[in-house]
Structures are given as structure tokens and as C-alpha cells.
Amino acid sequence: MKKIWTLIRKEWAEVFKNRFVLFTVAFLPLLFTALPLIILYVSKSSGDFSDAIAMSDLPPQFLDMCDGLDASGCMQYFIVSQFMLLFMMVPMIVPITFASYSIVGEKTTRTLEPLLATPITTLELLTGKALAASIPAVVATWLSFFLYMIGARLLAVSPGVLGKLFDPLWLSAIFVVGPLLALAGVSIAVMISSRVTDPRVAEQISAIFVLPLIGLFVGQSTGLIFINEQIILWMAIGLLVLDFGLFAFATQLFQRETILTRWK
Amino acid sequence: MDNSKMIVLEGLSKAFGQVQAVDKLSFSVQAGEIFGLLGPNGAGKTTTIRMLGALIGPSAGDAWINGYRVGHQDQDIRRSVGILTEAPGLYDQLSAERNLEFYAQMYAVGDMDTQIERYLKMLGLWERRHEAVGTFSKGMRQKLAIARTLLHEPNVLFLDEPTSGLDPQAARMMRGFIADLKSDGRAIIMCTHNLDEADRLCDRIAVIKGSLLALDTPTALRRKLFGRTVVFHLSESDGRFAEVISRFEFVQSADMVDNKLVVGMDEPEQHNPELIRVLVEAGAEIQFVGELRQRLEDVYLQLVNQEN
Ligand SMILES: Nc1ncnc2c1ncn2[C@@H]1O[C@H](COP(=O)(O)OP(=O)(O)OP(=O)(O)O)[C@@H](O)[C@H]1O
Ligand SMILES: [Mg+2]
């Protein structure tokens, strides 16, 4: 345990001095905070929400969730919730960059060999690397979630709608599903890291695995899929299993010798 | 197994695909010994050290470090050895002290601060401990890497080209440092391309090129290949003196080169007095007598070229 924590602290001390990584960790969450706020602001100043989209355009499942809101509030809620999924993507995308650099990066700077010479176990090593990558991403997401909430309240949304966003559905999406997604992203990055020799390649390949989630977002927007408590619950359970599987597999794949000696 | 043998190799081999990098190496190293691993580029020195340090697994054969078997008790091996890797591999963004702290914690060093201070001072880096390693010169990095190797006081050390990139003064300091490490009863394997250094520092030397070409003390290696040579400096050149001497059975060769009589034989300690007497009787005036030391470089080149 102590070694894992030592490794995490080293990672942070080191990786955060890499401007590129710092940029990804900070930029994406900030972008995903600012973008919806701008859209909210623009659509608000261009008139009442209910003018923008007709109630009949909303997916019927959604209307059930508008319980206690008037038509305008329901519309606001719809728009704001569209962006919530973005916050679930952030913790998955951000740590991929981080993890790619922290493993393959150590190889290219030749610090991996002395590190692997120490009595750190592969599990400790990967756990440390995975946590070091996930924690900042998750924290950054949570911070931007709160920024988003505050911004949404100030710019556009009524207190009733905001209250809706603080219900278990969205809270568990952000605080449970988010971190689980982060771990999934990291496990994928770790797996790919042990097979490639260039951090940029690792990052790009890993990004491909994030596409399904982006698909989910697009599906949500067009009303194909709708997020509700049940889906969140199943997602959480599914992700938990997936995370365990992925991480166990990543640990299996990570052969100390292979990652040290493979150069093509 | 003999306890004083801290490093034992038995037919240790490593293949990378088609390339047989290390081929059936067998030798052992005991406590208080510096063992030199010599060989041309690509001879398999680094690969051997990586196997012994449990970084990569052998493809055949066995090795034991402190009684732990390579490939079976790798964690125990990693705990008890120190490896100076070919590249220093330090974290450039972090300070010298922070680098060492990280490794001290990885090796669970008990008295971390004392150890770090001790080695930083010993290697002359204490004043600059707060500076980022990225700003360090090559030699400073090498010294810091050596400090990292020693923090946990391993009794087996693998040093891959410890003086590469050091200026003559720093290299001398490093050699003195390594010699001191040996006197603490450690077993040390050292790779180097500096034959003079190997000659001075190593108790025994193995010349490898994939497989083992020769293994002995530096002195014995010289003798085995070249025999021993004694030079008599005379006041005048005269072919007659070489003739006089050639009559002895123990004299393998005798040549007059300018005013020097160069004699090849096995045991000069025993035969020199007699030769001197005969030469004087034959009218030679002897100015000096000395042994011609073959440079280890010549030995090495001879060995490595024989292979081709
Ligand atoms: N990761 C690797 N993958 C494939 N082949 C390798 C690898 N590492 C080493 N080799 C091969 O193994 C052989 C021995 O290499 P090694 O690095 O052990 O040599 P060395 O004696 O340390 O050389 P040098 O004096 O240049 O440091 C070489 O032919 C090299 O190409
Ligand atoms: Mg080498």
C-alpha cells in the first residue's frame, strides 16, 4: 500500500510538470463546463426555452421525470441533462492521456528499467499508475460539475430544475459511474501501453475505445436511449464487473520483460 | 551450495528471437569480489546483468543470487541486489533528493534521510540536492544513479559501465568508491569497456561474446595468452648475448632489439639470477632488468579477434 501511494505521489510530482498532460487534465473538463453553459446562455437570451424546442419534441420517457416542473422548467431540465453525460465522459478520456504517458513515457525516458528493478509488484505498479491517472480526472470532473451547476443557476436555470439535478440519478452518474468509467479507461490504456512503444500511439488507440461512450451521448441526444435510474444502476454494475475484468487482464498482459524489451 | 558464492550462473542463456544474446554462461562470484564483464558491443553484458537482476527471464540455464533462483524468487532478488542500469534513468523533472526518496521508499529503506544524506554527500551532490535532475550534467546523473543503487545497502551489485561519461577525475573517484564497496564484503559484477579500469579494479575478468571466451585474473589472462617477457637493457647491442641465452631450455625466445634483450619465459623469479650471471660472464653490462607487462587491451583484442 505504501509503495502504491509513493508511486502516486511521484507520478503527480512528475507528470503534472508535463504541460501537455496538465493541459488535457484541465482543459477537457473546463471545455465541457463552458460549452453547455454557453449554449444554455445563448438559448436563453434568444427567448423562452419553450420556444426553442416544442414540448412534443421531447422523448415521452422524459416527461415522466419532469414531475412538478412547468413546461419551461421541463425544457430547461432537458437541455441541462443533455450535458450531464458529457461529465461522465470526461473521467474516461482524461486518464487515458495520463496513463499512456505514465507507462510508455517511463519507457521512452528509460526510467522504467530502474523502476522495474525495485521490488514493486506488477499489481502495485499498475494500481499506482491507474489511481494516479484516475484520481485527478475524477476530481477535475467533480469540480467542473459543481462549476456547471453554479453557472447554470446563475445564467439560466430555475432553482426547481437545479434541484432535479441533485437527485440520486445524476449524483450517482457523476459520483459512481464517472469513477468506474475512469478505471475502465485507465485499464484500457494500461493494456495498450504494454503493447506499444510510443505514448502518442497508446493514447490514440485507447481513444478509439472511448467511442462507444460518445455514441451513447449521441444516442441520448436524439432520444434513442434514455438515461434513467435503472440504466445508471445497470451501468454501474456492468462497469464494476468490466473494470475488474479489464484490470485483471491488464495485469496479466503487463509482462515486465515484454514492456522492457519490446521496441517495435 | 557454497555460501560465499553470492552469484552463481549455470549455463545461463538468453535469446531474443533469432539472436542468441547470451550463450551458456557459467561462473560464480563471491563476497568481496569485483568481477569484470568485458566484451565488444552487443556481447550480451547488459542482457546478462538484466537476467541476474530479475528484469528479464533467461531462456535457458539457471542463476542464483544470494541463494535465490532467478525466475523463481524474483522479488527476493530485486530486494537484495542493486543495479546501476546502462542509462541512468532518473526522473528529470524531480530534484536529486526527490529521486532518491522515491527509490528509498520503493526499497523500504528504514533510515531513509540518513542514507540519502550519506550518499549524496559521499558523491558530492549534497549541495545540489534540490535541483531538478534535468539540469544535471552526465557525470552528475551517473553519480546520482550510483547513489540510488546503494540506498538499500544491497550485498550484490551490478554496475553497467559505471564510469562511462565521467571525466578522468570523477572516474577515478568512482573507481575508488567501487573499490570501497568491495571491501564491505559485497559481490560486484561490473561491465566496462575501459580495460585499464578492469585491470586495476577487477579481481577476475570474464571476456564474453555471447559465450564465455576467457575467465581469469587479469594477470593470469595476460600470462596465458602471451607468457611472460623479461627485458634486459644492455649498454651495447650484440647478437651474441641472445645466442648465449637461447641455450637454456626454459628460455622460450630471446631477441636483441636495439640494446634490449627481450626474453620470453615462464618463471623469471627463478631463472633471472642465472641469466644475469651468464650474461655478465659473457661480457654484457646490464643497466636494467624489468618485466614487460602486456597491456590488458592486447589480451582482450587477441581474445575477441580469435573468434572471427
Ligand atoms: N530488447 C531486445 N530485443 C532484441 N534484441 C536485443 C534486445 N536487447 C539486446 N538485444 C540483442 O542482444 C545482444 C546483446 O545485447 P546487450 O545489450 O546485452 O550487449 P552489451 O554487451 O551490453 O553491449 P554494449 O557494450 O554495447 O552495451 C545484441 O545483439 C542485441 O541486439
Ligand atoms: Mg550494454
Short mmCIF file of C-alpha atoms in Angstrom, two decimals, chain A residues 2-4 6-7 9-11 13-15 17-18 106 109-121 124 129 256-257 260-261, chain B residues 14 16 46 50 53-58 75 78-79 83 85-94 98 101-103 105-108 148:
data_model
loop_
_atom_site.label_atom_id
_atom_site.label_comp_id
_atom_site.label_asym_id
_atom_site.label_seq_id
_atom_site.Cartn_x
_atom_site.Cartn_y
_atom_site.Cartn_z
CA LYS A 2 2.77 2.37 0.96
CA LYS A 3 4.53 1.75 -2.31
CA ILE A 4 1.36 2.48 -4.26
CA THR A 6 4.67 6.62 -3.07
CA LEU A 7 4.24 5.88 -6.74
CA ARG A 9 2.89 10.97 -5.39
CA LYS A 10 5.84 10.55 -7.72
CA GLU A 11 3.53 10.41 -10.73
CA ALA A 13 5.01 15.41 -8.95
CA GLU A 14 6.36 14.40 -12.31
CA VAL A 15 3.50 14.20 -14.76
CA LYS A 17 5.14 19.16 -14.86
CA ASN A 18 4.40 17.86 -18.34
CA GLU A 106 8.70 5.90 -18.49
CA THR A 109 12.77 8.21 -20.83
CA ARG A 110 14.41 4.94 -19.72
CA THR A 111 13.26 5.29 -16.14
CA LEU A 112 11.22 2.12 -16.42
CA GLU A 113 14.19 -0.20 -16.02
CA PRO A 114 15.36 1.03 -12.61
CA LEU A 115 11.73 1.14 -11.51
CA LEU A 116 11.14 -2.48 -12.54
CA ALA A 117 14.38 -3.42 -10.79
CA THR A 118 12.83 -2.43 -7.46
CA PRO A 119 10.76 -4.95 -5.51
CA ILE A 120 7.47 -3.35 -6.53
CA THR A 121 4.97 -5.97 -7.66
CA GLU A 124 1.26 -2.44 -7.08
CA LYS A 129 -0.35 4.14 -12.14
CA ARG A 256 7.72 -6.79 -17.05
CA GLU A 257 10.12 -8.28 -19.53
CA LEU A 260 11.14 -3.53 -21.13
CA THR A 261 12.50 -5.30 -24.18
CA LYS B 14 19.09 -15.63 -23.46
CA PHE B 16 15.84 -12.59 -28.49
CA THR B 46 23.72 -5.78 -20.33
CA ARG B 50 19.33 -7.79 -16.64
CA GLY B 53 18.73 -8.59 -11.64
CA ALA B 54 15.44 -10.35 -12.40
CA LEU B 55 14.48 -7.81 -15.02
CA ILE B 56 14.23 -10.33 -17.81
CA GLY B 57 13.97 -14.10 -17.65
CA PRO B 58 16.60 -16.46 -19.00
CA GLN B 75 11.05 -10.46 -5.69
CA ARG B 78 15.12 -7.50 -6.52
CA ARG B 79 15.15 -6.70 -2.83
CA ILE B 83 21.53 -2.42 -10.35
CA THR B 85 21.41 0.39 -15.33
CA GLU B 86 23.09 1.26 -18.59
CA ALA B 87 21.12 4.52 -18.82
CA PRO B 88 20.88 6.42 -15.51
CA GLY B 89 17.06 6.53 -15.88
CA LEU B 90 16.33 9.32 -13.43
CA TYR B 91 13.24 11.48 -13.26
CA ASP B 92 14.39 14.71 -14.86
CA GLN B 93 11.55 16.79 -13.50
CA LEU B 94 12.26 15.86 -9.91
CA ARG B 98 13.21 13.57 -4.52
CA GLU B 101 13.41 9.49 -1.75
CA PHE B 102 11.24 7.75 -4.29
CA TYR B 103 13.63 4.85 -4.64
CA GLN B 105 10.60 4.16 -0.38
CA MET B 106 10.37 1.60 -3.15
CA TYR B 107 13.10 -0.41 -1.41
CA ALA B 108 11.53 0.29 2.01
CA ARG B 148 20.23 5.17 -5.98
#
